[in-house]
Amino acid sequence: MAVETLSPDWEFDRVDDGSQKIHAEVQLKNYGKFLEEYTSQLRRIEDALDDSIGDVWDFNLDPIALKLLPYEQSSLLELIKTENKVLNKVITVYAALCCEIKKLKYEAETKFYNGLLFYGEGATDSSMVEGDCQIQMGRFISFLQELSCFVTRCYEVVMNVVHQLAVLYINNK
């Protein structure tokens, strides 16, 4: 079909010397060798991991399983007990701040990251009808209000950490 679009004074030599077929066979053999090597490599990895894979619980084979993970039943205040009352208070404050920061991080990851990442995705400017952008932004305002409150809370926690560190630093002098 491509030959028909060429000018009549340009003619292809239609002799098939079989070079494409030979090249395809060589590539097929190389691919076969690659697959064999890769299969043997995967088998070696599977054999090496076979002992550890057998330890995994299978619901169909073992309907009952024991959970042997340690469970800490002591509270944070019980773990911090020392004979020095001032040190107890300082460590308790920093531990509480660390727990608060962990909770804020979890809340940011689960509640706000996706909303900020995907806002406005999926719709192009040309596909939106007039007014859709305003409706989408109107629905996003409550999310932004929650985000504003979250950022304010983060700011308060960071300020508290900085104040606590400053007081500890001044008291050490």
PDB file of C-alpha atoms in Angstrom:
ATOM      1  CA  MET A   1       0.000   0.000   0.000  1.00  0.00           C
ATOM      2  CA  ALA A   2       2.890   2.311   0.705  1.00  0.00           C
ATOM      3  CA  VAL A   3       4.293   1.434  -2.701  1.00  0.00           C
ATOM      4  CA  GLU A   4       1.193   2.812  -4.394  1.00  0.00           C
ATOM      5  CA  THR A   5       1.767   6.273  -2.929  1.00  0.00           C
ATOM      6  CA  LEU A   6       5.266   6.530  -4.398  1.00  0.00           C
ATOM      7  CA  SER A   7       5.879   8.115  -7.712  1.00  0.00           C
ATOM      8  CA  PRO A   8       5.822   5.734 -10.708  1.00  0.00           C
ATOM      9  CA  ASP A   9       9.494   6.351 -11.529  1.00  0.00           C
ATOM     10  CA  TRP A  10      10.536   4.925  -8.109  1.00  0.00           C
ATOM     11  CA  GLU A  11      10.254   1.144  -7.994  1.00  0.00           C
ATOM     12  CA  PHE A  12      11.089  -1.123  -5.086  1.00  0.00           C
ATOM     13  CA  ASP A  13      13.091  -4.244  -5.615  1.00  0.00           C
ATOM     14  CA  ARG A  14      10.554  -6.839  -4.643  1.00  0.00           C
ATOM     15  CA  VAL A  15      13.129  -9.567  -4.176  1.00  0.00           C
ATOM     16  CA  ASP A  16      12.721 -11.177  -0.758  1.00  0.00           C
ATOM     17  CA  ASP A  17      16.127 -12.269   0.403  1.00  0.00           C
ATOM     18  CA  GLY A  18      14.756 -13.650   3.705  1.00  0.00           C
ATOM     19  CA  SER A  19      16.789 -11.276   5.883  1.00  0.00           C
ATOM     20  CA  GLN A  20      13.745 -10.156   7.852  1.00  0.00           C
ATOM     21  CA  LYS A  21      12.768 -13.739   8.548  1.00  0.00           C
ATOM     22  CA  ILE A  22      16.294 -14.606   9.701  1.00  0.00           C
ATOM     23  CA  HIS A  23      16.423 -11.532  11.897  1.00  0.00           C
ATOM     24  CA  ALA A  24      13.040 -12.400  13.456  1.00  0.00           C
ATOM     25  CA  GLU A  25      14.190 -15.950  14.181  1.00  0.00           C
ATOM     26  CA  VAL A  26      17.379 -14.672  15.858  1.00  0.00           C
ATOM     27  CA  GLN A  27      15.347 -12.280  18.010  1.00  0.00           C
ATOM     28  CA  LEU A  28      12.921 -15.064  18.909  1.00  0.00           C
ATOM     29  CA  LYS A  29      15.809 -17.330  19.969  1.00  0.00           C
ATOM     30  CA  ASN A  30      17.316 -14.521  22.071  1.00  0.00           C
ATOM     31  CA  TYR A  31      13.944 -13.924  23.717  1.00  0.00           C
ATOM     32  CA  GLY A  32      13.589 -17.661  24.419  1.00  0.00           C
ATOM     33  CA  LYS A  33      17.039 -17.735  26.055  1.00  0.00           C
ATOM     34  CA  PHE A  34      16.137 -14.687  28.136  1.00  0.00           C
ATOM     35  CA  LEU A  35      12.912 -16.312  29.311  1.00  0.00           C
ATOM     36  CA  GLU A  36      14.726 -19.535  30.247  1.00  0.00           C
ATOM     37  CA  GLU A  37      17.369 -17.630  32.227  1.00  0.00           C
ATOM     38  CA  TYR A  38      14.745 -15.495  33.917  1.00  0.00           C
ATOM     39  CA  THR A  39      12.651 -18.557  34.800  1.00  0.00           C
ATOM     40  CA  SER A  40      15.632 -20.307  36.325  1.00  0.00           C
ATOM     41  CA  GLN A  41      16.529 -17.161  38.264  1.00  0.00           C
ATOM     42  CA  LEU A  42      12.974 -16.932  39.620  1.00  0.00           C
ATOM     43  CA  ARG A  43      13.078 -20.621  40.596  1.00  0.00           C
ATOM     44  CA  ARG A  44      16.332 -20.051  42.509  1.00  0.00           C
ATOM     45  CA  ILE A  45      14.769 -17.112  44.343  1.00  0.00           C
ATOM     46  CA  GLU A  46      11.644 -19.135  45.091  1.00  0.00           C
ATOM     47  CA  ASP A  47      13.724 -22.027  46.427  1.00  0.00           C
ATOM     48  CA  ALA A  48      15.759 -19.654  48.592  1.00  0.00           C
ATOM     49  CA  LEU A  49      12.591 -18.124  50.026  1.00  0.00           C
ATOM     50  CA  ASP A  50      10.692 -21.396  50.264  1.00  0.00           C
ATOM     51  CA  ASP A  51      11.416 -21.875  53.972  1.00  0.00           C
ATOM     52  CA  SER A  52      10.242 -18.397  54.932  1.00  0.00           C
ATOM     53  CA  ILE A  53       7.188 -18.515  52.640  1.00  0.00           C
ATOM     54  CA  GLY A  54       5.949 -21.641  54.427  1.00  0.00           C
ATOM     55  CA  ASP A  55       5.606 -19.665  57.664  1.00  0.00           C
ATOM     56  CA  VAL A  56       2.869 -17.458  56.236  1.00  0.00           C
ATOM     57  CA  TRP A  57      -0.619 -18.176  57.511  1.00  0.00           C
ATOM     58  CA  ASP A  58      -3.042 -19.483  54.898  1.00  0.00           C
ATOM     59  CA  PHE A  59      -6.714 -19.075  55.758  1.00  0.00           C
ATOM     60  CA  ASN A  60      -7.782 -22.060  53.647  1.00  0.00           C
ATOM     61  CA  LEU A  61      -5.264 -24.445  55.185  1.00  0.00           C
ATOM     62  CA  ASP A  62      -5.223 -23.069  58.737  1.00  0.00           C
ATOM     63  CA  PRO A  63      -8.603 -21.719  59.848  1.00  0.00           C
ATOM     64  CA  ILE A  64      -7.208 -20.785  63.270  1.00  0.00           C
ATOM     65  CA  ALA A  65      -4.138 -18.650  63.836  1.00  0.00           C
ATOM     66  CA  LEU A  66      -2.317 -17.313  66.870  1.00  0.00           C
ATOM     67  CA  LYS A  67      -1.307 -13.697  66.951  1.00  0.00           C
ATOM     68  CA  LEU A  68       1.985 -13.606  68.816  1.00  0.00           C
ATOM     69  CA  LEU A  69       2.635  -9.887  68.644  1.00  0.00           C
ATOM     70  CA  PRO A  70       3.396  -8.219  71.971  1.00  0.00           C
ATOM     71  CA  TYR A  71       0.684  -5.908  73.201  1.00  0.00           C
ATOM     72  CA  GLU A  72       1.688  -3.074  75.482  1.00  0.00           C
ATOM     73  CA  GLN A  73      -0.876  -2.610  78.207  1.00  0.00           C
ATOM     74  CA  SER A  74       0.946   0.062  80.148  1.00  0.00           C
ATOM     75  CA  SER A  75       0.097   3.658  79.621  1.00  0.00           C
ATOM     76  CA  LEU A  76       2.559   6.368  78.749  1.00  0.00           C
ATOM     77  CA  LEU A  77       2.477   7.743  82.276  1.00  0.00           C
ATOM     78  CA  GLU A  78       3.410   4.352  83.729  1.00  0.00           C
ATOM     79  CA  LEU A  79       6.405   4.081  81.412  1.00  0.00           C
ATOM     80  CA  ILE A  80       7.727   7.506  82.383  1.00  0.00           C
ATOM     81  CA  LYS A  81       7.838   6.928  86.150  1.00  0.00           C
ATOM     82  CA  THR A  82      11.154   7.977  87.632  1.00  0.00           C
ATOM     83  CA  GLU A  83      12.095   9.186  91.096  1.00  0.00           C
ATOM     84  CA  ASN A  84      12.710  12.702  89.808  1.00  0.00           C
ATOM     85  CA  LYS A  85       9.331  14.499  89.770  1.00  0.00           C
ATOM     86  CA  VAL A  86      10.545  17.365  87.564  1.00  0.00           C
ATOM     87  CA  LEU A  87      11.967  14.959  84.994  1.00  0.00           C
ATOM     88  CA  ASN A  88       8.665  13.038  85.006  1.00  0.00           C
ATOM     89  CA  LYS A  89       6.784  16.225  84.118  1.00  0.00           C
ATOM     90  CA  VAL A  90       9.199  17.228  81.382  1.00  0.00           C
ATOM     91  CA  ILE A  91       9.202  13.795  79.751  1.00  0.00           C
ATOM     92  CA  THR A  92       5.414  13.587  80.016  1.00  0.00           C
ATOM     93  CA  VAL A  93       5.015  16.908  78.214  1.00  0.00           C
ATOM     94  CA  TYR A  94       7.360  15.905  75.386  1.00  0.00           C
ATOM     95  CA  ALA A  95       5.751  12.477  75.056  1.00  0.00           C
ATOM     96  CA  ALA A  96       2.292  14.053  74.854  1.00  0.00           C
ATOM     97  CA  LEU A  97       3.522  16.482  72.198  1.00  0.00           C
ATOM     98  CA  CYS A  98       5.045  13.621  70.189  1.00  0.00           C
ATOM     99  CA  CYS A  99       1.748  11.716  70.338  1.00  0.00           C
ATOM    100  CA  GLU A 100      -0.116  14.836  69.206  1.00  0.00           C
ATOM    101  CA  ILE A 101       2.275  15.295  66.279  1.00  0.00           C
ATOM    102  CA  LYS A 102       1.787  11.648  65.238  1.00  0.00           C
ATOM    103  CA  LYS A 103      -1.987  12.104  65.310  1.00  0.00           C
ATOM    104  CA  LEU A 104      -1.758  15.291  63.263  1.00  0.00           C
ATOM    105  CA  LYS A 105       0.465  13.568  60.708  1.00  0.00           C
ATOM    106  CA  TYR A 106      -1.982  10.671  60.407  1.00  0.00           C
ATOM    107  CA  GLU A 107      -4.903  13.076  60.026  1.00  0.00           C
ATOM    108  CA  ALA A 108      -3.067  15.027  57.320  1.00  0.00           C
ATOM    109  CA  GLU A 109      -2.238  11.861  55.377  1.00  0.00           C
ATOM    110  CA  THR A 110      -5.716  10.369  55.574  1.00  0.00           C
ATOM    111  CA  LYS A 111      -7.906  13.457  55.377  1.00  0.00           C
ATOM    112  CA  PHE A 112      -6.138  16.239  53.494  1.00  0.00           C
ATOM    113  CA  TYR A 113      -3.412  14.900  51.172  1.00  0.00           C
ATOM    114  CA  ASN A 114      -5.745  13.317  48.614  1.00  0.00           C
ATOM    115  CA  GLY A 115      -8.123  16.271  48.555  1.00  0.00           C
ATOM    116  CA  LEU A 116      -5.287  18.673  47.850  1.00  0.00           C
ATOM    117  CA  LEU A 117      -3.590  16.408  45.340  1.00  0.00           C
ATOM    118  CA  PHE A 118      -6.638  15.612  43.248  1.00  0.00           C
ATOM    119  CA  TYR A 119      -8.610  18.860  43.374  1.00  0.00           C
ATOM    120  CA  GLY A 120      -9.551  19.832  39.827  1.00  0.00           C
ATOM    121  CA  GLU A 121      -8.245  16.617  38.285  1.00  0.00           C
ATOM    122  CA  GLY A 122     -10.266  14.755  35.706  1.00  0.00           C
ATOM    123  CA  ALA A 123     -11.997  17.716  34.160  1.00  0.00           C
ATOM    124  CA  THR A 124     -10.521  19.974  31.518  1.00  0.00           C
ATOM    125  CA  ASP A 125     -11.466  23.604  31.068  1.00  0.00           C
ATOM    126  CA  SER A 126     -13.028  22.894  27.688  1.00  0.00           C
ATOM    127  CA  SER A 127     -15.241  20.076  28.995  1.00  0.00           C
ATOM    128  CA  MET A 128     -16.721  22.085  31.879  1.00  0.00           C
ATOM    129  CA  VAL A 129     -20.021  23.838  31.378  1.00  0.00           C
ATOM    130  CA  GLU A 130     -20.281  27.449  32.464  1.00  0.00           C
ATOM    131  CA  GLY A 131     -20.691  27.566  36.232  1.00  0.00           C
ATOM    132  CA  ASP A 132     -19.219  24.119  36.940  1.00  0.00           C
ATOM    133  CA  CYS A 133     -15.955  25.641  38.169  1.00  0.00           C
ATOM    134  CA  GLN A 134     -17.873  27.788  40.665  1.00  0.00           C
ATOM    135  CA  ILE A 135     -19.902  24.798  41.869  1.00  0.00           C
ATOM    136  CA  GLN A 136     -16.743  22.721  42.269  1.00  0.00           C
ATOM    137  CA  MET A 137     -15.067  25.514  44.249  1.00  0.00           C
ATOM    138  CA  GLY A 138     -18.195  25.947  46.387  1.00  0.00           C
ATOM    139  CA  ARG A 139     -18.071  22.265  47.330  1.00  0.00           C
ATOM    140  CA  PHE A 140     -14.370  22.611  48.131  1.00  0.00           C
ATOM    141  CA  ILE A 141     -14.849  25.494  50.580  1.00  0.00           C
ATOM    142  CA  SER A 142     -15.864  23.241  53.496  1.00  0.00           C
ATOM    143  CA  PHE A 143     -12.733  21.164  52.882  1.00  0.00           C
ATOM    144  CA  LEU A 144     -10.646  24.337  52.902  1.00  0.00           C
ATOM    145  CA  GLN A 145     -12.282  25.423  56.173  1.00  0.00           C
ATOM    146  CA  GLU A 146     -11.352  22.111  57.808  1.00  0.00           C
ATOM    147  CA  LEU A 147      -7.856  22.441  56.383  1.00  0.00           C
ATOM    148  CA  SER A 148      -7.570  25.945  57.824  1.00  0.00           C
ATOM    149  CA  CYS A 149      -8.553  24.675  61.273  1.00  0.00           C
ATOM    150  CA  PHE A 150      -6.067  21.819  60.909  1.00  0.00           C
ATOM    151  CA  VAL A 151      -3.247  24.186  59.946  1.00  0.00           C
ATOM    152  CA  THR A 152      -4.102  26.402  62.915  1.00  0.00           C
ATOM    153  CA  ARG A 153      -3.926  23.366  65.208  1.00  0.00           C
ATOM    154  CA  CYS A 154      -0.569  22.349  63.701  1.00  0.00           C
ATOM    155  CA  TYR A 155       0.712  25.873  64.251  1.00  0.00           C
ATOM    156  CA  GLU A 156      -0.376  25.753  67.899  1.00  0.00           C
ATOM    157  CA  VAL A 157       1.314  22.393  68.474  1.00  0.00           C
ATOM    158  CA  VAL A 158       4.553  23.527  66.822  1.00  0.00           C
ATOM    159  CA  MET A 159       4.537  26.717  68.881  1.00  0.00           C
ATOM    160  CA  ASN A 160       4.027  24.619  72.015  1.00  0.00           C
ATOM    161  CA  VAL A 161       6.992  22.397  71.070  1.00  0.00           C
ATOM    162  CA  VAL A 162       9.186  25.432  70.448  1.00  0.00           C
ATOM    163  CA  HIS A 163       8.147  27.002  73.759  1.00  0.00           C
ATOM    164  CA  GLN A 164       8.813  23.771  75.645  1.00  0.00           C
ATOM    165  CA  LEU A 165      12.242  23.413  74.038  1.00  0.00           C
ATOM    166  CA  ALA A 166      13.047  27.057  74.801  1.00  0.00           C
ATOM    167  CA  VAL A 167      12.090  26.641  78.454  1.00  0.00           C
ATOM    168  CA  LEU A 168      14.139  23.457  78.718  1.00  0.00           C
ATOM    169  CA  TYR A 169      17.130  25.182  77.106  1.00  0.00           C
ATOM    170  CA  ILE A 170      16.891  28.220  79.407  1.00  0.00           C
ATOM    171  CA  ASN A 171      16.531  26.021  82.496  1.00  0.00           C
ATOM    172  CA  ASN A 172      19.639  24.055  81.525  1.00  0.00           C
ATOM    173  CA  LYS A 173      21.727  27.229  81.610  1.00  0.00           C
TER     174      LYS A 173
END
